[in-house]
Amino acid sequence: MDLKRVGNQTVVFANPPVILSSYSVVGPKEGQGPLKKTFSKVWKDQIDGEKSWELAESKMLQEALQGAIDQAGIPKEQIDFMLAGDLLNQLISSNFAARQMALPFIGIYGACSTMALGMALGSMLIDGGFARNVLVGVSSHHDTAERQFRLPTEQGAQRAMYAQWTVTGAGSLLLGKSGDGPRITSATIGRILDFDVNDANNMGAAMAPAVSDTILNHLHDLQRKPVDYDLIASGDLGTVGSALAAEVLKKSGLDMGTGFKDCGVMMYDASQDVHAGGSGCGCSAAVFAGDIMQRMKVGALKRVLLVGSGALHSSTSILQGESIPGIGHAVAIEA
Amino acid sequence: MDLKRVGNQTVVFANPPVILSSYSVVGPKEGQGPLKKTFSKVWKDQIDGEKSWELAESKMLQEALQGAIDQAGIPKEQIDFMLAGDLLNQLISSNFAARQMALPFIGIYGACSTMALGMALGSMLIDGGFARNVLVGVSSHHDTAERQFRLPTEQGAQRAMYAQWTVTGAGSLLLGKSGDGPRITSATIGRILDFDVNDANNMGAAMAPAVSDTILNHLHDLQRKPVDYDLIASGDLGTVGSALAAEVLKKSGLDMGTGFKDCGVMMYDASQDVHAGGSGCGCSAAVFAGDIMQRMKVGALKRVLLVGSGALHSSTSILQGESIPGIGHAVAIEA
């Protein structure tokens, strides 16, 4: 068999896996944003009757996973793997959700890039002949993440203007070997880059170099240009990271044009006081599972590059004075 | 292409990937145990001149990864993916190691089962046609893990007799599409099971049901018996978990015989005062990369089943009263 690989970092699928269904669940703030009509479900509050935010996050992820299964109408016995990850230490939201799903489970971690990583890996498992269907899901929750990585939200500390707002949201996709829907045609797995950002509030700057590197490598490997995509959606650089990435890419000779958007910028509008935009695994997952999938289905978008961006930030290493490594993973989806 | 899948949870490789090289690095305590002559390198102390245990753990992982590359003599440009994970929040040991390696990186989390999970996934990426060579590595460190999950070791708190001792160690394997060495012939990805253990010191009990489930499914899927393997090595149930797993398997009608061992039990001897044996990603990784690989190379072991066992334990969820989900992933290796 020929190697399904081009250039340095990109794999190209022989039989591109299909996105059979997508489901998104978000919190109330996300449900008031410009994409409010695109989500499958909006929660009325941040906790939905659970006794902790962590359990609420896991419940939200379970709703997204079950929603994707129900929408596709695929019997659970035909789902061969579940791939999931989240921002919480030891991936507890995903572990607790996987416990309920009882599917063969692979835990993955790429911070906010986890959905793109899961789509890439899930596609490799299907195209490699190891699975008929793969369920991918990720989540984040504003209050669990802020408590773990920065400060408890109850404290009401003032946020930096360049900080992003962790999205309360979950997204899930059911990928299949065959069926109807947009197809994942290639994936570029990123390298870790670290430009010595050590401010836990400045995720955008920490991620921008790695995202730029992955976009450059993806386009180089496939001999493509930005205009070959109707939309190149990073997720989630926010306003600060997006501006930095555009600058880096411009210096590398790439004109990204008007089709370069960021899921973190798309998630909220200016009146919502989130400063530099959204972040968290659930952000790009919910934007992709909702808005982008809907636009692909009606033909408004034909070819999309989703570039998940992860700030591999640890509250331990930050306190020890270490910088924040960044990573970006890209998946190309075609209607 | 036919689906490379048998039964409910097992994948069988069409062209079984080769373990081209293996490298293990351990701390001083592990270097005094019964397997001391099998490790590639033994550190003199727990920190090796680094300014934190966390940086020491990441350095140990880097040494293992570089050791495996050097031993195989494969140019780094021919390594298409690096798969790594560890016990620390956000996988910082792996992220910092991946930053140095600059390879396309996939972060995985399965607690102590991470090496088996990495071997399974890496084999799927190679056999699926997406990579020529995949570098897999994992680590754990006694002092980083105990501080994060239980108590700082400087406190000198008395340990429960049923507690396992987190191994300071790292192991790495370079998997290839072709070459000389033992081959990974099949893999069984586990489901999460949770029997309501909520004692952070009793990892063995938390993992035993999931490990038993994976062994039963693996043998059922491939229509095999325990005697078909020269060695079935769980990693790491310790003495408590091993006894529980043997009991569960016996009740399921399976006589595991004398070839059922546990990497956590193999790592230390009775004089080393580790109570229920070793644990941590580095335990089964160093035992497999050292002792088991050496016995396979000289023909003393022909067919081995490594069953990684993960207690998906979070210090947050434990404090919130939640139980500890367990998982087991199995890989079959044939000389």
XYZ file of C-alpha atoms in Angstrom:
670
model
C 0.000 0.000 0.000
C 1.284 3.485 -0.819
C 1.889 5.830 2.043
C -1.106 8.180 2.410
C 1.162 11.063 3.174
C 2.312 14.177 1.354
C 5.027 16.612 2.346
C 6.193 16.652 5.936
C 3.092 16.636 8.070
C -0.017 15.936 6.015
C -2.005 12.740 5.508
C -4.481 12.422 2.628
C -7.350 9.969 2.941
C -7.838 7.344 0.239
C -11.546 7.069 1.071
C -12.356 10.309 2.871
C -14.461 9.653 5.984
C -17.908 11.253 6.147
C -19.216 13.511 8.900
C -22.546 11.736 9.355
C -23.882 14.027 12.050
C -22.950 16.877 14.353
C -24.393 18.100 17.638
C -23.557 21.096 19.786
C -24.616 22.095 23.293
C -23.672 25.472 24.798
C -24.201 27.566 27.896
C -26.479 30.609 28.211
C -23.841 33.228 27.312
C -22.903 31.392 24.110
C -26.615 31.007 23.395
C -26.978 34.797 23.360
C -24.160 35.323 20.845
C -24.320 35.809 17.085
C -24.348 32.036 16.441
C -27.274 31.352 18.784
C -29.492 29.865 16.081
C -26.864 27.363 14.962
C -26.462 25.341 18.166
C -28.401 22.115 18.679
C -29.170 22.972 22.309
C -28.679 25.922 24.663
C -28.617 25.439 28.434
C -30.503 27.937 30.604
C -27.733 28.122 33.191
C -24.168 26.945 33.795
C -24.933 23.936 35.979
C -28.229 22.381 34.778
C -29.080 20.943 38.188
C -25.809 19.071 38.716
C -23.959 19.334 42.022
C -20.712 20.614 40.521
C -19.577 22.475 37.396
C -17.379 19.497 36.568
C -20.358 17.125 36.515
C -22.289 19.693 34.489
C -19.501 19.806 31.902
C -19.455 16.034 31.618
C -23.255 15.994 31.254
C -23.045 18.583 28.482
C -20.496 16.413 26.673
C -22.731 13.358 27.071
C -25.664 15.279 25.593
C -23.543 16.247 22.596
C -22.284 12.663 22.075
C -25.769 11.164 22.375
C -27.174 13.899 20.154
C -24.710 13.054 17.380
C -25.524 9.335 17.668
C -29.289 9.951 17.611
C -29.080 12.312 14.677
C -27.083 9.862 12.574
C -29.370 6.985 13.516
C -26.393 4.623 13.669
C -26.792 1.800 16.237
C -24.238 2.119 19.028
C -22.914 -1.382 18.249
C -21.609 -0.030 14.950
C -19.523 2.673 16.627
C -16.054 1.168 16.992
C -14.243 3.900 18.903
C -14.976 6.968 20.943
C -12.314 9.698 20.917
C -12.691 12.516 23.415
C -10.821 15.109 25.410
C -11.360 18.254 27.429
C -9.438 20.848 29.417
C -9.831 19.329 32.868
C -6.953 17.517 34.559
C -6.951 13.819 33.594
C -9.782 14.566 31.130
C -12.463 13.871 33.720
C -15.355 15.272 31.682
C -14.448 12.860 28.885
C -13.737 9.930 31.200
C -17.073 10.271 32.962
C -18.856 10.613 29.605
C -16.985 7.570 28.221
C -18.019 5.598 31.298
C -21.651 6.202 30.330
C -21.123 5.472 26.621
C -19.295 2.158 27.283
C -17.511 2.337 23.907
C -13.840 1.458 23.285
C -12.298 4.751 24.399
C -9.201 6.701 23.401
C -8.449 9.779 25.517
C -6.694 12.588 23.650
C -5.325 15.945 24.779
C -4.594 18.945 22.614
C -6.194 21.717 24.725
C -8.454 23.825 22.441
C -7.180 21.899 19.383
C -8.720 18.647 20.619
C -11.695 18.557 18.223
C -9.436 18.978 15.178
C -7.059 16.336 16.598
C -9.980 13.961 17.181
C -11.296 14.513 13.644
C -7.816 13.794 12.232
C -7.238 10.664 14.328
C -10.782 9.378 13.891
C -10.439 9.756 10.126
C -7.157 7.814 10.188
C -8.795 4.996 12.160
C -11.645 4.778 9.619
C -9.568 5.215 6.462
C -6.959 2.826 7.885
C -9.596 0.105 8.050
C -9.924 -0.125 11.835
C -13.402 1.295 12.303
C -16.752 1.676 10.586
C -17.789 4.660 12.674
C -15.947 6.799 15.216
C -17.603 9.129 17.714
C -15.600 12.281 18.489
C -16.492 14.718 21.251
C -14.935 17.507 23.292
C -16.064 19.986 25.910
C -15.072 22.986 27.974
C -16.840 24.908 30.738
C -16.123 28.480 31.729
C -16.216 27.946 35.486
C -14.333 24.625 35.636
C -11.564 25.902 33.374
C -11.133 29.316 34.954
C -10.927 27.755 38.444
C -8.385 25.195 37.282
C -6.153 27.399 35.150
C -6.527 30.881 36.633
C -8.882 32.036 39.395
C -12.275 30.850 40.698
C -14.940 32.857 38.913
C -16.722 33.580 42.224
C -13.766 35.769 43.118
C -14.778 38.236 40.437
C -11.214 39.249 39.576
C -10.780 41.740 36.756
C -9.763 40.068 33.510
C -7.024 41.342 31.213
C -8.301 42.921 27.980
C -6.204 40.435 25.965
C -7.625 37.403 27.823
C -10.062 35.043 26.105
C -13.290 33.786 27.641
C -13.465 30.000 28.057
C -16.589 28.825 26.282
C -19.133 26.632 28.053
C -19.881 24.207 25.284
C -19.542 20.747 23.855
C -19.484 19.468 20.322
C -19.642 16.003 18.875
C -19.336 14.504 15.402
C -20.050 10.983 14.252
C -17.586 10.034 11.530
C -18.332 7.130 9.209
C -16.766 5.074 6.450
C -19.703 5.750 4.162
C -22.905 7.767 4.035
C -23.989 11.312 3.257
C -22.307 14.443 4.490
C -19.162 16.536 4.176
C -15.966 14.496 3.952
C -12.651 14.880 5.754
C -10.122 14.744 2.947
C -6.783 15.480 4.626
C -5.237 16.324 7.978
C -2.063 18.044 9.116
C -0.795 17.082 12.570
C 1.095 19.957 14.157
C 4.423 20.314 15.899
C 4.780 22.088 19.223
C 6.154 25.620 19.004
C 6.987 27.801 21.977
C 7.818 31.478 21.611
C 8.313 31.981 25.322
C 4.927 33.398 26.293
C 4.499 32.878 30.029
C 1.388 34.927 30.746
C -1.487 32.561 31.558
C -3.946 35.189 30.313
C -2.384 35.477 26.872
C -3.306 32.205 25.189
C -3.642 33.828 21.781
C 0.011 34.831 21.633
C 1.100 31.387 22.861
C -0.836 29.618 20.099
C -0.329 31.941 17.117
C 3.136 30.637 16.045
C 2.086 26.969 16.059
C -1.159 27.696 14.189
C 0.731 29.703 11.564
C 3.268 26.873 11.232
C 0.523 24.293 10.693
C -1.294 26.455 8.116
C 1.985 27.019 6.226
C 2.836 23.324 6.305
C -0.652 22.251 5.271
C -0.713 24.573 2.267
C 2.875 23.691 1.337
C 2.320 19.933 1.658
C -0.777 20.028 -0.569
C 0.515 22.795 -2.859
C -2.516 24.905 -2.076
C -3.196 28.590 -1.465
C -5.553 30.206 1.057
C -8.040 30.965 -1.763
C -8.429 27.219 -2.323
C -10.540 27.257 0.854
C -13.848 29.065 1.245
C -13.076 29.309 4.935
C -9.941 28.779 7.007
C -11.215 28.735 10.591
C -8.708 28.785 13.423
C -10.004 27.707 16.779
C -9.446 29.543 18.992
C -6.902 32.308 18.693
C -9.209 35.163 19.697
C -8.615 38.683 18.445
C -5.048 38.955 19.782
C -3.843 35.615 18.451
C -5.633 36.052 15.113
C -3.918 39.363 14.502
C -0.541 37.845 15.404
C -1.098 34.808 13.179
C -2.142 36.997 10.246
C 1.030 39.040 10.731
C 3.267 35.939 10.896
C 1.609 34.461 7.802
C 1.916 37.749 5.918
C 5.635 37.869 6.707
C 5.855 34.341 5.314
C 4.421 35.679 2.067
C 0.865 34.428 2.546
C -2.138 36.641 1.922
C -4.892 35.008 3.978
C -7.615 37.184 2.436
C -11.105 37.529 3.871
C -11.720 33.803 4.330
C -9.504 33.564 7.438
C -11.744 33.615 10.517
C -11.407 32.496 14.116
C -14.026 30.457 15.972
C -13.221 32.381 19.172
C -14.004 35.676 17.445
C -17.143 34.264 15.808
C -18.600 32.943 19.092
C -19.467 36.257 20.831
C -20.281 39.790 19.751
C -18.744 43.008 21.005
C -21.556 43.684 23.471
C -20.860 40.499 25.431
C -17.759 41.852 27.174
C -15.564 38.803 26.594
C -12.521 40.907 25.713
C -10.334 38.924 23.238
C -12.997 36.353 22.234
C -13.769 32.762 23.108
C -11.512 29.785 23.799
C -11.705 26.243 25.153
C -12.181 22.875 23.421
C -15.910 23.517 23.249
C -15.525 26.741 21.254
C -14.245 25.506 17.893
C -16.174 22.258 18.411
C -19.535 23.993 18.837
C -18.835 26.528 16.056
C -17.828 23.722 13.680
C -20.631 21.327 14.694
C -23.169 24.150 14.431
C -22.518 27.085 12.097
C -19.848 25.619 9.801
C -21.545 22.244 9.315
C -24.831 23.984 8.506
C -23.201 26.218 5.921
C -21.455 23.212 4.363
C -24.696 21.250 4.168
C -26.516 23.989 2.238
C -23.560 24.466 -0.084
C -22.589 27.944 1.162
C -19.153 26.545 2.032
C -17.580 23.902 -0.171
C -14.085 23.505 1.206
C -13.117 24.381 4.778
C -9.873 24.112 6.745
C -10.431 23.846 10.502
C -7.195 24.635 12.345
C -7.505 23.688 16.004
C -5.160 25.656 18.227
C -3.975 24.462 21.612
C -2.197 26.383 24.365
C -0.638 23.535 26.346
C -0.816 25.537 29.512
C -0.378 24.004 32.968
C -0.941 25.878 36.184
C 1.989 23.964 37.731
C 4.534 24.763 35.040
C 3.398 28.408 34.848
C 4.052 28.802 38.589
C 7.466 27.240 38.025
C 8.238 29.977 35.480
C 7.915 27.847 32.350
C 6.495 29.170 29.103
C 3.366 27.905 27.325
C 3.895 25.539 24.378
C 1.413 25.857 21.525
C 0.162 23.395 18.922
C -2.116 23.478 15.876
C -3.818 20.628 14.049
C -5.619 21.132 10.718
C -8.340 19.126 8.985
C -9.683 19.814 5.496
C -13.398 19.186 5.016
C -15.125 19.168 1.624
C -18.856 19.234 0.914
C -10.565 -2.949 1.931
C -11.803 -5.397 4.557
C -12.263 -4.133 8.067
C -9.224 -5.099 10.177
C -11.415 -5.863 13.128
C -12.551 -8.981 14.921
C -15.162 -9.299 17.636
C -16.219 -6.204 19.528
C -13.046 -4.424 20.485
C -10.016 -5.894 18.719
C -8.124 -4.756 15.631
C -5.766 -7.123 13.806
C -2.947 -5.673 11.744
C -2.609 -6.678 8.092
C 1.123 -5.899 8.129
C 2.070 -6.025 11.798
C 4.276 -3.052 12.747
C 7.752 -3.808 14.082
C 9.211 -2.613 17.368
C 12.520 -1.390 15.942
C 14.009 -0.265 19.246
C 13.226 0.286 22.897
C 14.814 2.447 25.553
C 14.134 2.780 29.267
C 15.352 5.272 31.873
C 14.532 4.868 35.566
C 15.230 6.455 38.926
C 17.580 5.124 41.611
C 14.975 3.080 43.508
C 13.864 1.272 40.349
C 17.548 0.767 39.505
C 17.982 -1.207 42.731
C 15.078 -3.560 42.028
C 15.099 -7.044 40.516
C 15.032 -5.678 36.945
C 18.036 -3.363 37.444
C 20.117 -4.984 34.710
C 17.375 -4.631 32.092
C 17.057 -0.828 31.987
C 18.959 1.200 29.397
C 19.870 3.864 31.949
C 19.530 4.403 35.705
C 19.618 7.901 37.191
C 21.640 8.460 40.382
C 18.975 10.655 41.965
C 15.417 11.851 41.389
C 16.200 15.243 39.880
C 19.395 14.922 37.807
C 20.375 18.560 38.262
C 17.075 20.044 37.050
C 15.370 22.802 39.015
C 12.080 20.943 39.494
C 10.884 17.333 39.554
C 8.590 18.181 36.652
C 11.507 19.282 34.469
C 13.412 16.172 35.582
C 10.533 13.958 34.467
C 10.393 15.633 31.075
C 14.184 15.263 30.717
C 13.912 11.563 31.545
C 11.253 11.165 28.845
C 13.430 13.010 26.336
C 16.340 10.702 27.121
C 14.130 7.677 26.513
C 12.783 9.077 23.226
C 16.234 10.036 21.956
C 17.613 6.689 23.118
C 15.032 4.793 21.070
C 15.771 6.922 17.990
C 19.542 6.469 18.340
C 19.257 2.747 18.902
C 17.123 2.235 15.804
C 19.407 4.437 13.711
C 16.387 5.868 11.872
C 16.805 9.491 10.719
C 14.384 11.790 12.519
C 12.968 12.941 9.157
C 11.563 9.442 8.703
C 9.591 9.556 11.953
C 6.117 10.706 10.981
C 4.426 11.001 14.381
C 5.304 11.182 18.028
C 2.690 9.820 20.475
C 3.221 10.533 24.145
C 1.502 10.968 27.460
C 2.199 11.082 31.177
C 0.392 11.528 34.495
C 0.887 15.255 34.919
C -1.954 17.698 34.337
C -2.083 18.743 30.660
C 0.683 16.181 29.937
C 3.435 18.715 30.557
C 6.271 16.169 30.612
C 5.213 15.020 27.155
C 4.525 18.521 25.831
C 7.936 19.788 26.885
C 9.579 16.679 25.421
C 7.612 17.091 22.173
C 8.709 20.724 21.993
C 12.319 19.502 21.882
C 11.639 16.685 19.396
C 9.760 18.986 16.951
C 7.849 16.038 15.443
C 4.136 16.024 14.520
C 2.713 15.346 17.973
C -0.382 13.558 19.271
C -0.992 13.821 23.018
C -2.752 10.821 24.557
C -4.002 10.107 28.070
C -4.760 6.737 29.587
C -3.009 7.114 32.973
C -0.795 4.023 33.519
C -2.227 2.403 30.373
C -0.711 5.096 28.143
C 2.179 3.001 26.746
C -0.187 0.225 25.643
C -2.562 2.838 24.179
C 0.337 4.478 22.323
C 1.516 1.123 20.945
C -2.031 0.354 19.754
C -2.590 3.770 18.136
C 0.918 3.961 16.667
C 0.417 0.538 15.095
C -2.901 1.657 13.596
C -1.242 4.752 12.101
C 1.494 2.615 10.508
C -0.686 -0.279 9.367
C -3.283 2.210 8.144
C -0.704 3.685 5.778
C -0.245 7.063 7.477
C 3.299 6.669 8.797
C 6.586 4.910 8.130
C 7.756 5.177 11.724
C 6.063 6.311 14.927
C 7.847 7.247 18.144
C 5.940 6.341 21.328
C 6.996 7.462 24.786
C 5.570 7.831 28.286
C 6.859 8.798 31.713
C 6.009 9.057 35.382
C 7.928 10.427 38.360
C 7.328 9.475 41.974
C 7.564 12.959 43.413
C 5.627 14.824 40.702
C 2.797 12.286 40.765
C 2.491 11.924 44.534
C 2.397 15.718 44.946
C -0.244 16.087 42.262
C -2.511 13.177 43.159
C -2.022 12.689 46.899
C 0.471 14.435 49.199
C 3.883 16.077 48.707
C 6.537 13.438 49.419
C 8.451 15.886 51.658
C 5.576 15.616 54.102
C 6.536 12.015 54.831
C 2.951 10.858 55.393
C 2.474 7.172 56.126
C 1.291 5.255 53.077
C -1.512 2.687 53.116
C -0.330 -0.918 52.785
C -2.559 -1.345 49.703
C -1.116 1.756 47.986
C 1.191 1.434 44.988
C 4.453 3.317 44.567
C 4.571 5.605 41.516
C 7.602 4.594 39.477
C 10.155 7.183 38.406
C 10.751 6.016 34.885
C 10.273 6.557 31.185
C 10.058 4.160 28.298
C 10.075 4.682 24.567
C 9.601 2.477 21.526
C 10.204 3.258 17.885
C 7.616 1.458 15.780
C 8.224 0.903 12.075
C 6.508 -0.369 8.962
C 9.365 -2.763 8.265
C 12.598 -3.980 9.816
C 13.735 -6.466 12.422
C 12.157 -6.962 15.810
C 9.057 -8.216 17.580
C 5.810 -7.308 15.838
C 2.572 -5.872 17.199
C -0.064 -8.162 15.757
C -3.318 -7.010 17.355
C -4.723 -4.517 19.843
C -7.823 -4.350 22.025
C -8.973 -0.855 23.005
C -10.726 -0.924 26.360
C -13.980 0.468 27.668
C -14.185 2.439 30.902
C -15.482 0.491 33.877
C -16.143 1.946 37.296
C -16.901 -0.216 40.325
C -17.250 2.751 42.649
C -13.798 2.784 44.246
C -13.230 6.245 45.674
C -10.051 5.749 47.685
C -7.192 7.586 45.949
C -4.744 5.120 47.468
C -6.428 2.054 46.026
C -5.642 2.239 42.330
C -5.419 -1.536 41.978
C -9.049 -2.075 42.914
C -10.153 0.758 40.619
C -8.364 -0.764 37.613
C -8.944 -4.500 38.104
C -12.478 -4.671 36.572
C -11.497 -2.820 33.388
C -8.317 -4.871 32.944
C -10.264 -8.109 33.402
C -12.877 -6.908 30.907
C -10.209 -6.112 28.306
C -8.445 -9.476 28.772
C -11.767 -11.308 28.435
C -12.702 -9.342 25.327
C -9.282 -9.766 23.740
C -9.287 -13.535 24.224
C -12.914 -13.807 23.110
C -12.441 -11.647 20.017
C -9.417 -13.680 18.862
C -10.747 -17.021 20.117
C -7.643 -17.484 22.241
C -6.866 -18.856 25.683
C -4.389 -17.549 28.261
C -1.987 -20.422 27.391
C -1.695 -19.013 23.890
C 0.516 -16.345 25.447
C 3.893 -16.996 27.081
C 3.255 -13.916 29.179
C 0.192 -11.793 29.901
C 1.592 -8.722 31.628
C -0.783 -6.262 33.204
C 0.616 -2.847 33.927
C 0.180 -1.891 36.665
C -2.319 -3.482 38.977
C 0.085 -4.122 41.843
C -0.494 -6.990 44.275
C -3.988 -5.886 45.325
C -5.307 -5.298 41.816
C -3.646 -8.436 40.421
C -5.327 -10.617 43.020
C -8.688 -8.977 42.305
C -8.276 -9.350 38.530
C -7.300 -13.022 38.902
C -10.422 -13.556 41.013
C -12.698 -11.791 38.510
C -11.184 -13.737 35.612
C -11.507 -17.030 37.495
C -15.188 -16.320 38.144
C -15.537 -15.728 34.399
C -14.192 -19.229 33.851
C -10.653 -18.260 32.885
C -7.633 -19.991 34.375
C -4.844 -17.465 33.888
C -2.131 -19.957 34.860
C 1.414 -18.960 35.786
C 1.969 -16.709 32.784
C -0.127 -13.850 34.245
C 2.229 -11.293 35.772
C 2.017 -7.618 36.655
C 4.654 -5.035 35.740
C 4.039 -3.263 39.051
C 4.805 -6.436 40.974
C 7.862 -7.206 38.819
C 9.425 -3.753 39.295
C 10.388 -3.960 42.995
C 11.250 -6.715 45.449
C 9.815 -7.224 48.911
C 12.750 -5.511 50.654
C 12.056 -2.183 48.925
C 9.068 -1.295 51.085
C 6.794 -0.193 48.256
C 3.745 -1.942 49.729
C 1.427 -3.029 46.861
C 4.002 -2.644 44.051
C 4.728 -0.082 41.358
C 2.438 2.083 39.229
C 2.615 5.050 36.860
C 2.946 5.275 33.075
C 6.695 4.701 33.399
C 6.280 1.369 35.176
C 4.861 -0.885 32.460
C 6.731 1.171 29.850
C 10.150 0.574 31.437
C 9.386 -3.085 32.222
C 8.240 -3.672 28.649
C 11.023 -1.639 26.994
C 13.616 -3.384 29.191
C 12.923 -6.858 30.556
C 10.133 -8.026 28.236
C 11.749 -6.753 25.020
C 15.038 -8.412 25.963
C 13.357 -11.739 26.653
C 11.495 -11.507 23.342
C 14.672 -10.739 21.422
C 16.473 -13.852 22.723
C 13.445 -16.036 22.085
C 12.583 -16.688 25.740
C 9.164 -15.153 25.114
C 7.446 -15.674 21.773
C 3.983 -14.211 22.271
C 3.193 -11.548 24.863
C 0.023 -9.653 25.753
C 0.702 -6.306 27.406
C -2.423 -5.033 29.149
C -1.994 -1.421 30.182
C -4.220 -0.448 33.080
C -5.287 3.097 33.828
C -6.918 4.519 36.949
C -8.463 7.704 35.571
C -8.109 9.422 38.891
C -8.438 13.164 39.343
C -7.707 14.979 42.581
C -10.613 17.341 41.829
C -13.232 14.668 41.249
C -12.039 12.624 44.241
C -12.531 15.673 46.503
C -16.009 16.045 45.008
C -16.819 12.488 46.098
C -16.668 10.862 42.674
C -15.337 7.353 42.093
C -12.319 6.418 39.978
C -13.021 5.104 36.462
C -10.640 2.414 35.192
C -9.550 1.418 31.699
C -7.395 -1.314 30.143
C -5.818 -1.454 26.680
C -4.148 -4.621 25.358
C -1.530 -5.153 22.648
C -0.307 -8.531 21.435
C 3.379 -8.725 20.501
C 4.966 -11.665 18.691
C 8.672 -12.376 18.251
